């Protein structure tokens, strides 16, 4: 019974995600679903990406949170169009929420749409939004054992940003072990090491992302 | 339709949680539901608690993860009885899983049962397990804005351990702001500052926990 209901939800979600994708494609908008644990640095990576691509790529942002509009307010200061979705308790974004958000964004003026999902390493991995890329922000203080514990999330993403590498001297985290574990779960994933505090690694990430947009 | 199913699940879960509580009380076991983001340090706090109370309180552990038994293996090295629950995709523990785990633990030899939930700041807050206390491990590198984004979790817990305070010199985190925000959401919550790396704050936490057990 429970599984049947879940299947219905996912079925409906997939259909709505396909519609979102059609709309995004027709407007030439490249959409990226940004997922992570709470506090791994999703908003910081979004901000760094906006700064790195300023004047080159027109960016729009959808912020997903259970409550509050803190992230949307932070992003709006960068002068890009942003919509905040409050899920009101749901632990992930779904395609219908993105459909509503797309209707409230100036898609004709956006090349790259960054969708910041709810902070959660589990359920967001199960729900397509119509995005072209799924990316995961992992962070050094979370520890290098996370791929074992959240295999679907690590398996499902096209790229992984390992954020907060400036904290490597202060915590136990083996980058080689982490990288090998991730590659065992997901052979095709691209891994970028980054610090949003120092700016290290931002350019390499922005370059790869821009190349992905052109390949589409 | 969807909401009706959720209500049914929670109803069934509440009934099973009440049964777990009866069993725990009849065996004089005090149970603590430990919740947190991925990588906030749940297992480290469990380990520190075991070490702090060694020879004083007989501890048992239930480890909840979507996949893997890394944490159970780590805890077992401390010589305490431990059961690993793999949820197989579910983003939280439910009472029925605890019922099964309790049947596999030597309850007569346990005074304090630490239940480590799945790393997630959302859904675990909605599901009672039959525990006597709910605690949240927040960590400094996650940032001081988390209470705004996950209000149910911060509202629902009896105590909050702010872990990784050894990282305060290296990241932006205002302890006063964080404490005030948490207290606004949850006036009764006890807050403990801790570093599982340096051991700072562990004794105060262990003392409070032992007092709570005696008050029961």
GROMACS .gro file of C-alpha atoms in nm:
model
  432
    1UNK     CA    1   0.000   0.000   0.000
    2UNK     CA    2   0.265   0.247   0.104
    3UNK     CA    3   0.488   0.158  -0.192
    4UNK     CA    4   0.199   0.196  -0.433
    5UNK     CA    5   0.139   0.552  -0.316
    6UNK     CA    6   0.508   0.633  -0.351
    7UNK     CA    7   0.504   0.500  -0.708
    8UNK     CA    8   0.209   0.724  -0.790
    9UNK     CA    9   0.389   1.028  -0.653
   10UNK     CA   10   0.707   0.949  -0.844
   11UNK     CA   11   0.509   0.881  -1.163
   12UNK     CA   12   0.333   1.217  -1.142
   13UNK     CA   13   0.662   1.385  -1.052
   14UNK     CA   14   0.841   1.236  -1.354
   15UNK     CA   15   0.568   1.365  -1.584
   16UNK     CA   16   0.592   1.715  -1.440
   17UNK     CA   17   0.972   1.701  -1.455
   18UNK     CA   18   0.952   1.617  -1.828
   19UNK     CA   19   0.726   1.921  -1.880
   20UNK     CA   20   0.971   2.143  -1.690
   21UNK     CA   21   1.252   2.013  -1.909
   22UNK     CA   22   1.056   2.095  -2.226
   23UNK     CA   23   0.991   2.447  -2.103
   24UNK     CA   24   1.356   2.496  -2.002
   25UNK     CA   25   1.477   2.366  -2.340
   26UNK     CA   26   1.234   2.585  -2.533
   27UNK     CA   27   1.366   2.889  -2.343
   28UNK     CA   28   1.732   2.774  -2.376
   29UNK     CA   29   1.777   2.759  -1.999
   30UNK     CA   30   2.029   2.509  -1.858
   31UNK     CA   31   1.914   2.391  -1.514
   32UNK     CA   32   2.129   2.247  -1.236
   33UNK     CA   33   1.985   2.073  -0.928
   34UNK     CA   34   2.220   2.150  -0.637
   35UNK     CA   35   2.189   1.900  -0.351
   36UNK     CA   36   2.373   1.859  -0.018
   37UNK     CA   37   2.352   1.807   0.356
   38UNK     CA   38   2.241   2.103   0.564
   39UNK     CA   39   2.532   2.345   0.590
   40UNK     CA   40   2.759   2.189   0.329
   41UNK     CA   41   2.768   2.518   0.140
   42UNK     CA   42   2.503   2.505  -0.133
   43UNK     CA   43   2.431   2.877  -0.113
   44UNK     CA   44   2.801   2.960  -0.097
   45UNK     CA   45   2.868   2.756  -0.413
   46UNK     CA   46   2.573   2.926  -0.582
   47UNK     CA   47   2.715   3.268  -0.486
   48UNK     CA   48   3.066   3.177  -0.604
   49UNK     CA   49   2.925   3.048  -0.933
   50UNK     CA   50   2.731   3.373  -0.985
   51UNK     CA   51   3.047   3.578  -0.918
   52UNK     CA   52   3.268   3.361  -1.141
   53UNK     CA   53   3.028   3.381  -1.436
   54UNK     CA   54   2.924   3.747  -1.397
   55UNK     CA   55   2.904   3.918  -1.739
   56UNK     CA   56   2.942   3.584  -1.919
   57UNK     CA   57   2.634   3.383  -1.825
   58UNK     CA   58   2.296   3.517  -1.715
   59UNK     CA   59   2.202   3.328  -1.400
   60UNK     CA   60   1.870   3.272  -1.222
   61UNK     CA   61   1.822   3.093  -0.890
   62UNK     CA   62   1.551   2.889  -0.720
   63UNK     CA   63   1.603   2.849  -0.346
   64UNK     CA   64   1.439   2.552  -0.174
   65UNK     CA   65   1.396   2.544   0.204
   66UNK     CA   66   1.142   2.408   0.446
   67UNK     CA   67   1.108   2.754   0.597
   68UNK     CA   68   1.263   3.104   0.577
   69UNK     CA   69   1.386   3.314   0.286
   70UNK     CA   70   1.738   3.381   0.415
   71UNK     CA   71   1.910   3.221   0.116
   72UNK     CA   72   1.694   3.398  -0.141
   73UNK     CA   73   1.767   3.731   0.028
   74UNK     CA   74   2.141   3.658   0.020
   75UNK     CA   75   2.132   3.560  -0.346
   76UNK     CA   76   1.915   3.859  -0.445
   77UNK     CA   77   2.195   4.091  -0.330
   78UNK     CA   78   2.397   3.964  -0.626
   79UNK     CA   79   2.137   4.118  -0.858
   80UNK     CA   80   2.010   3.794  -1.011
   81UNK     CA   81   1.645   3.687  -1.036
   82UNK     CA   82   1.558   3.450  -0.752
   83UNK     CA   83   1.249   3.267  -0.630
   84UNK     CA   84   1.225   3.110  -0.284
   85UNK     CA   85   1.023   2.789  -0.246
   86UNK     CA   86   0.919   2.702   0.112
   87UNK     CA   87   0.822   2.337   0.120
   88UNK     CA   88   0.646   2.379   0.455
   89UNK     CA   89   0.786   2.056   0.596
   90UNK     CA   90   0.868   1.845   0.290
   91UNK     CA   91   1.229   1.728   0.293
   92UNK     CA   92   1.291   1.770  -0.082
   93UNK     CA   93   1.186   1.973  -0.386
   94UNK     CA   94   0.944   1.823  -0.637
   95UNK     CA   95   0.881   1.905  -1.002
   96UNK     CA   96   0.548   2.080  -0.936
   97UNK     CA   97   0.720   2.334  -0.713
   98UNK     CA   98   0.973   2.401  -0.989
   99UNK     CA   99   0.688   2.443  -1.239
  100UNK     CA  100   0.541   2.715  -1.018
  101UNK     CA  101   0.881   2.877  -0.972
  102UNK     CA  102   0.955   2.875  -1.348
  103UNK     CA  103   0.631   3.070  -1.402
  104UNK     CA  104   0.773   3.336  -1.171
  105UNK     CA  105   1.115   3.374  -1.333
  106UNK     CA  106   1.213   3.578  -1.643
  107UNK     CA  107   1.328   3.269  -1.836
  108UNK     CA  108   1.405   3.468  -2.153
  109UNK     CA  109   1.677   3.648  -1.954
  110UNK     CA  110   1.832   3.336  -1.798
  111UNK     CA  111   2.098   3.105  -1.944
  112UNK     CA  112   2.176   2.906  -1.630
  113UNK     CA  113   1.924   2.821  -1.358
  114UNK     CA  114   2.070   2.704  -1.027
  115UNK     CA  115   1.814   2.518  -0.817
  116UNK     CA  116   1.919   2.484  -0.454
  117UNK     CA  117   1.737   2.184  -0.308
  118UNK     CA  118   1.643   2.129   0.059
  119UNK     CA  119   1.944   2.030   0.272
  120UNK     CA  120   1.912   1.650   0.279
  121UNK     CA  121   2.128   1.366   0.145
  122UNK     CA  122   1.838   1.125   0.103
  123UNK     CA  123   1.506   1.214  -0.060
  124UNK     CA  124   1.614   1.488  -0.307
  125UNK     CA  125   1.804   1.217  -0.498
  126UNK     CA  126   1.473   1.042  -0.578
  127UNK     CA  127   1.287   1.337  -0.732
  128UNK     CA  128   1.370   1.472  -1.077
  129UNK     CA  129   1.294   1.838  -1.128
  130UNK     CA  130   1.353   1.857  -1.504
  131UNK     CA  131   1.715   1.961  -1.453
  132UNK     CA  132   2.001   1.900  -1.700
  133UNK     CA  133   2.258   1.827  -1.430
  134UNK     CA  134   2.244   1.701  -1.074
  135UNK     CA  135   2.530   1.807  -0.850
  136UNK     CA  136   2.620   1.729  -0.491
  137UNK     CA  137   2.808   1.959  -0.255
  138UNK     CA  138   2.990   1.747   0.002
  139UNK     CA  139   3.197   1.923   0.267
  140UNK     CA  140   3.516   1.827   0.444
  141UNK     CA  141   3.387   1.853   0.805
  142UNK     CA  142   3.110   1.601   0.725
  143UNK     CA  143   3.374   1.329   0.704
  144UNK     CA  144   3.497   1.099   0.428
  145UNK     CA  145   3.256   0.814   0.510
  146UNK     CA  146   2.942   0.975   0.370
  147UNK     CA  147   2.943   0.790   0.033
  148UNK     CA  148   2.891   0.459   0.216
  149UNK     CA  149   2.594   0.594   0.405
  150UNK     CA  150   2.410   0.780   0.129
  151UNK     CA  151   2.491   0.569  -0.179
  152UNK     CA  152   2.191   0.675  -0.393
  153UNK     CA  153   2.281   1.043  -0.363
  154UNK     CA  154   2.648   0.984  -0.449
  155UNK     CA  155   2.546   0.752  -0.734
  156UNK     CA  156   2.290   0.983  -0.889
  157UNK     CA  157   2.493   1.300  -0.944
  158UNK     CA  158   2.690   1.420  -1.249
  159UNK     CA  159   2.937   1.621  -1.045
  160UNK     CA  160   3.049   1.650  -0.687
  161UNK     CA  161   3.195   1.963  -0.533
  162UNK     CA  162   3.403   1.883  -0.224
  163UNK     CA  163   3.365   2.212  -0.041
  164UNK     CA  164   3.548   2.362   0.262
  165UNK     CA  165   3.888   2.220   0.168
  166UNK     CA  166   4.037   2.508   0.370
  167UNK     CA  167   3.936   2.303   0.679
  168UNK     CA  168   4.144   1.998   0.577
  169UNK     CA  169   4.426   2.085   0.823
  170UNK     CA  170   4.183   2.083   1.116
  171UNK     CA  171   3.969   1.771   1.066
  172UNK     CA  172   4.017   1.403   0.987
  173UNK     CA  173   3.940   1.367   0.618
  174UNK     CA  174   4.132   1.161   0.365
  175UNK     CA  175   4.074   1.312   0.021
  176UNK     CA  176   4.215   1.007  -0.161
  177UNK     CA  177   3.995   0.764   0.032
  178UNK     CA  178   3.692   0.985  -0.028
  179UNK     CA  179   3.763   1.018  -0.400
  180UNK     CA  180   3.814   0.644  -0.443
  181UNK     CA  181   3.496   0.560  -0.255
  182UNK     CA  182   3.295   0.806  -0.461
  183UNK     CA  183   3.442   0.674  -0.789
  184UNK     CA  184   3.357   0.317  -0.685
  185UNK     CA  185   2.993   0.417  -0.643
  186UNK     CA  186   2.979   0.648  -0.945
  187UNK     CA  187   3.245   0.595  -1.213
  188UNK     CA  188   3.134   0.892  -1.426
  189UNK     CA  189   3.115   1.162  -1.160
  190UNK     CA  190   3.336   1.470  -1.194
  191UNK     CA  191   3.492   1.580  -0.866
  192UNK     CA  192   3.591   1.939  -0.787
  193UNK     CA  193   3.775   2.044  -0.474
  194UNK     CA  194   3.669   2.388  -0.357
  195UNK     CA  195   3.680   2.642  -0.080
  196UNK     CA  196   3.415   2.910  -0.099
  197UNK     CA  197   3.607   3.093   0.175
  198UNK     CA  198   3.937   3.122  -0.016
  199UNK     CA  199   3.792   3.089  -0.368
  200UNK     CA  200   4.017   2.791  -0.446
  201UNK     CA  201   3.875   2.564  -0.714
  202UNK     CA  202   3.592   2.795  -0.816
  203UNK     CA  203   3.733   2.873  -1.161
  204UNK     CA  204   3.779   2.504  -1.255
  205UNK     CA  205   3.420   2.432  -1.154
  206UNK     CA  206   3.282   2.734  -1.342
  207UNK     CA  207   3.480   2.637  -1.654
  208UNK     CA  208   3.346   2.280  -1.649
  209UNK     CA  209   2.990   2.400  -1.594
  210UNK     CA  210   3.011   2.645  -1.884
  211UNK     CA  211   3.147   2.370  -2.109
  212UNK     CA  212   2.856   2.145  -2.007
  213UNK     CA  213   2.610   2.420  -2.099
  214UNK     CA  214   2.763   2.453  -2.446
  215UNK     CA  215   2.760   2.074  -2.503
  216UNK     CA  216   2.390   2.056  -2.438
  217UNK     CA  217  -0.514   1.130  -0.043
  218UNK     CA  218  -0.143   1.172   0.023
  219UNK     CA  219  -0.202   1.336   0.359
  220UNK     CA  220  -0.440   1.061   0.464
  221UNK     CA  221  -0.173   0.798   0.407
  222UNK     CA  222   0.082   1.001   0.604
  223UNK     CA  223  -0.163   1.022   0.893
  224UNK     CA  224  -0.209   0.647   0.888
  225UNK     CA  225   0.166   0.591   0.899
  226UNK     CA  226   0.213   0.834   1.187
  227UNK     CA  227  -0.081   0.681   1.373
  228UNK     CA  228   0.064   0.332   1.343
  229UNK     CA  229   0.408   0.465   1.434
  230UNK     CA  230   0.276   0.636   1.748
  231UNK     CA  231   0.115   0.312   1.862
  232UNK     CA  232   0.436   0.116   1.811
  233UNK     CA  233   0.637   0.391   1.981
  234UNK     CA  234   0.410   0.364   2.286
  235UNK     CA  235   0.473  -0.013   2.295
  236UNK     CA  236   0.848   0.044   2.272
  237UNK     CA  237   0.825   0.290   2.560
  238UNK     CA  238   0.636   0.034   2.773
  239UNK     CA  239   0.900  -0.229   2.704
  240UNK     CA  240   1.184   0.014   2.779
  241UNK     CA  241   1.020   0.124   3.105
  242UNK     CA  242   0.954  -0.234   3.215
  243UNK     CA  243   1.323  -0.312   3.160
  244UNK     CA  244   1.437   0.016   3.320
  245UNK     CA  245   1.614   0.129   3.004
  246UNK     CA  246   1.640   0.505   2.938
  247UNK     CA  247   1.637   0.570   2.562
  248UNK     CA  248   1.775   0.873   2.379
  249UNK     CA  249   1.699   0.950   2.013
  250UNK     CA  250   2.011   1.118   1.867
  251UNK     CA  251   1.939   1.320   1.553
  252UNK     CA  252   2.156   1.540   1.329
  253UNK     CA  253   2.264   1.632   0.978
  254UNK     CA  254   2.498   1.389   0.803
  255UNK     CA  255   2.844   1.437   0.947
  256UNK     CA  256   2.753   1.654   1.245
  257UNK     CA  257   2.912   1.399   1.477
  258UNK     CA  258   2.635   1.171   1.606
  259UNK     CA  259   2.864   0.868   1.630
  260UNK     CA  260   3.141   1.075   1.789
  261UNK     CA  261   2.903   1.202   2.057
  262UNK     CA  262   2.782   0.845   2.115
  263UNK     CA  263   3.144   0.730   2.156
  264UNK     CA  264   3.231   1.017   2.390
  265UNK     CA  265   2.921   0.943   2.599
  266UNK     CA  266   3.017   0.576   2.626
  267UNK     CA  267   3.369   0.671   2.738
  268UNK     CA  268   3.247   0.933   2.986
  269UNK     CA  269   3.000   0.693   3.152
  270UNK     CA  270   3.215   0.378   3.141
  271UNK     CA  271   3.180   0.181   3.467
  272UNK     CA  272   2.891   0.403   3.581
  273UNK     CA  273   2.614   0.341   3.328
  274UNK     CA  274   2.563   0.031   3.114
  275UNK     CA  275   2.508   0.154   2.760
  276UNK     CA  276   2.354  -0.007   2.451
  277UNK     CA  277   2.342   0.145   2.102
  278UNK     CA  278   2.114   0.125   1.798
  279UNK     CA  279   2.274   0.262   1.481
  280UNK     CA  280   2.044   0.380   1.202
  281UNK     CA  281   2.174   0.427   0.849
  282UNK     CA  282   2.035   0.387   0.501
  283UNK     CA  283   2.323   0.156   0.417
  284UNK     CA  284   2.650   0.021   0.566
  285UNK     CA  285   2.744  -0.091   0.918
  286UNK     CA  286   3.047   0.136   0.965
  287UNK     CA  287   2.906   0.309   1.272
  288UNK     CA  288   2.798  -0.014   1.443
  289UNK     CA  289   3.147  -0.158   1.388
  290UNK     CA  290   3.305   0.155   1.538
  291UNK     CA  291   3.076   0.146   1.842
  292UNK     CA  292   3.120  -0.231   1.893
  293UNK     CA  293   3.493  -0.169   1.952
  294UNK     CA  294   3.393   0.004   2.276
  295UNK     CA  295   3.256  -0.329   2.400
  296UNK     CA  296   2.891  -0.225   2.421
  297UNK     CA  297   2.598  -0.415   2.268
  298UNK     CA  298   2.500  -0.260   1.936
  299UNK     CA  299   2.246  -0.330   1.662
  300UNK     CA  300   2.268  -0.172   1.316
  301UNK     CA  301   1.944  -0.088   1.135
  302UNK     CA  302   1.975  -0.036   0.760
  303UNK     CA  303   1.665   0.148   0.641
  304UNK     CA  304   1.736   0.059   0.279
  305UNK     CA  305   1.647   0.404   0.149
  306UNK     CA  306   1.416   0.549   0.415
  307UNK     CA  307   1.540   0.883   0.545
  308UNK     CA  308   1.448   0.826   0.911
  309UNK     CA  309   1.402   0.557   1.174
  310UNK     CA  310   1.051   0.440   1.267
  311UNK     CA  311   0.920   0.271   1.580
  312UNK     CA  312   0.881  -0.067   1.413
  313UNK     CA  313   1.253  -0.079   1.338
  314UNK     CA  314   1.329   0.001   1.702
  315UNK     CA  315   1.088  -0.276   1.810
  316UNK     CA  316   1.290  -0.523   1.605
  317UNK     CA  317   1.617  -0.386   1.738
  318UNK     CA  318   1.499  -0.405   2.101
  319UNK     CA  319   1.429  -0.775   2.049
  320UNK     CA  320   1.794  -0.814   1.955
  321UNK     CA  321   1.949  -0.630   2.249
  322UNK     CA  322   2.016  -0.758   2.604
  323UNK     CA  323   1.783  -0.504   2.766
  324UNK     CA  324   1.835  -0.646   3.117
  325UNK     CA  325   2.201  -0.539   3.088
  326UNK     CA  326   2.135  -0.189   2.957
  327UNK     CA  327   2.062   0.131   3.156
  328UNK     CA  328   2.099   0.380   2.873
  329UNK     CA  329   2.011   0.313   2.508
  330UNK     CA  330   2.151   0.560   2.255
  331UNK     CA  331   1.962   0.546   1.925
  332UNK     CA  332   2.151   0.712   1.641
  333UNK     CA  333   1.899   0.817   1.378
  334UNK     CA  334   1.960   0.856   1.002
  335UNK     CA  335   2.153   1.176   0.921
  336UNK     CA  336   1.870   1.414   0.832
  337UNK     CA  337   1.736   1.736   0.986
  338UNK     CA  338   1.384   1.688   0.856
  339UNK     CA  339   1.187   1.363   0.878
  340UNK     CA  340   1.338   1.204   1.193
  341UNK     CA  341   1.174   1.488   1.390
  342UNK     CA  342   0.830   1.359   1.288
  343UNK     CA  343   0.865   0.999   1.405
  344UNK     CA  344   0.862   0.901   1.772
  345UNK     CA  345   1.054   0.586   1.853
  346UNK     CA  346   0.945   0.543   2.215
  347UNK     CA  347   1.246   0.738   2.343
  348UNK     CA  348   1.261   0.932   2.670
  349UNK     CA  349   1.470   1.214   2.526
  350UNK     CA  350   1.525   1.358   2.180
  351UNK     CA  351   1.856   1.530   2.122
  352UNK     CA  352   2.002   1.714   1.827
  353UNK     CA  353   2.371   1.734   1.741
  354UNK     CA  354   2.435   2.055   1.550
  355UNK     CA  355   2.788   2.131   1.435
  356UNK     CA  356   2.977   2.456   1.396
  357UNK     CA  357   3.076   2.417   1.027
  358UNK     CA  358   2.708   2.376   0.931
  359UNK     CA  359   2.657   2.745   1.010
  360UNK     CA  360   2.449   2.937   1.263
  361UNK     CA  361   2.145   2.978   1.035
  362UNK     CA  362   2.018   2.618   1.058
  363UNK     CA  363   1.748   2.682   1.321
  364UNK     CA  364   1.562   2.907   1.075
  365UNK     CA  365   1.567   2.640   0.808
  366UNK     CA  366   1.477   2.331   1.009
  367UNK     CA  367   1.244   2.474   1.276
  368UNK     CA  368   1.057   2.150   1.358
  369UNK     CA  369   1.380   1.968   1.442
  370UNK     CA  370   1.512   2.250   1.661
  371UNK     CA  371   1.170   2.284   1.825
  372UNK     CA  372   1.121   1.917   1.898
  373UNK     CA  373   1.438   1.832   2.095
  374UNK     CA  374   1.505   1.830   2.470
  375UNK     CA  375   1.874   1.906   2.432
  376UNK     CA  376   2.108   2.033   2.167
  377UNK     CA  377   2.478   1.952   2.151
  378UNK     CA  378   2.670   2.211   1.950
  379UNK     CA  379   2.959   1.994   1.833
  380UNK     CA  380   3.295   2.078   1.669
  381UNK     CA  381   3.348   2.398   1.871
  382UNK     CA  382   3.722   2.343   1.810
  383UNK     CA  383   3.651   2.470   1.456
  384UNK     CA  384   3.512   2.807   1.575
  385UNK     CA  385   3.837   2.994   1.493
  386UNK     CA  386   3.823   2.878   1.130
  387UNK     CA  387   3.460   2.930   1.025
  388UNK     CA  388   3.194   3.202   1.047
  389UNK     CA  389   2.970   3.102   1.334
  390UNK     CA  390   2.826   3.330   1.599
  391UNK     CA  391   2.753   3.119   1.908
  392UNK     CA  392   2.543   3.395   2.071
  393UNK     CA  393   2.328   3.442   1.762
  394UNK     CA  394   2.285   3.065   1.728
  395UNK     CA  395   2.192   3.021   2.095
  396UNK     CA  396   1.941   3.307   2.084
  397UNK     CA  397   1.779   3.174   1.766
  398UNK     CA  398   1.750   2.825   1.913
  399UNK     CA  399   1.603   2.957   2.239
  400UNK     CA  400   1.346   3.161   2.042
  401UNK     CA  401   1.227   2.844   1.870
  402UNK     CA  402   1.254   2.620   2.176
  403UNK     CA  403   1.255   2.792   2.515
  404UNK     CA  404   1.310   2.471   2.713
  405UNK     CA  405   1.604   2.324   2.522
  406UNK     CA  406   1.932   2.262   2.704
  407UNK     CA  407   2.236   2.360   2.499
  408UNK     CA  408   2.579   2.198   2.540
  409UNK     CA  409   2.891   2.316   2.358
  410UNK     CA  410   3.122   2.028   2.277
  411UNK     CA  411   3.427   1.916   2.083
  412UNK     CA  412   3.455   1.540   2.040
  413UNK     CA  413   3.810   1.604   1.913
  414UNK     CA  414   3.937   1.781   2.225
  415UNK     CA  415   3.682   1.635   2.469
  416UNK     CA  416   3.567   1.983   2.578
  417UNK     CA  417   3.213   1.987   2.713
  418UNK     CA  418   3.171   1.609   2.729
  419UNK     CA  419   3.161   1.591   3.110
  420UNK     CA  420   2.889   1.856   3.141
  421UNK     CA  421   2.678   1.671   2.887
  422UNK     CA  422   2.731   1.332   3.052
  423UNK     CA  423   2.644   1.478   3.394
  424UNK     CA  424   2.318   1.630   3.266
  425UNK     CA  425   2.223   1.306   3.088
  426UNK     CA  426   2.284   1.099   3.402
  427UNK     CA  427   2.073   1.340   3.607
  428UNK     CA  428   1.791   1.309   3.351
  429UNK     CA  429   1.807   0.928   3.380
  430UNK     CA  430   1.771   0.951   3.758
  431UNK     CA  431   1.479   1.195   3.735
  432UNK     CA  432   1.281   0.954   3.519
   0.00000   0.00000   0.00000
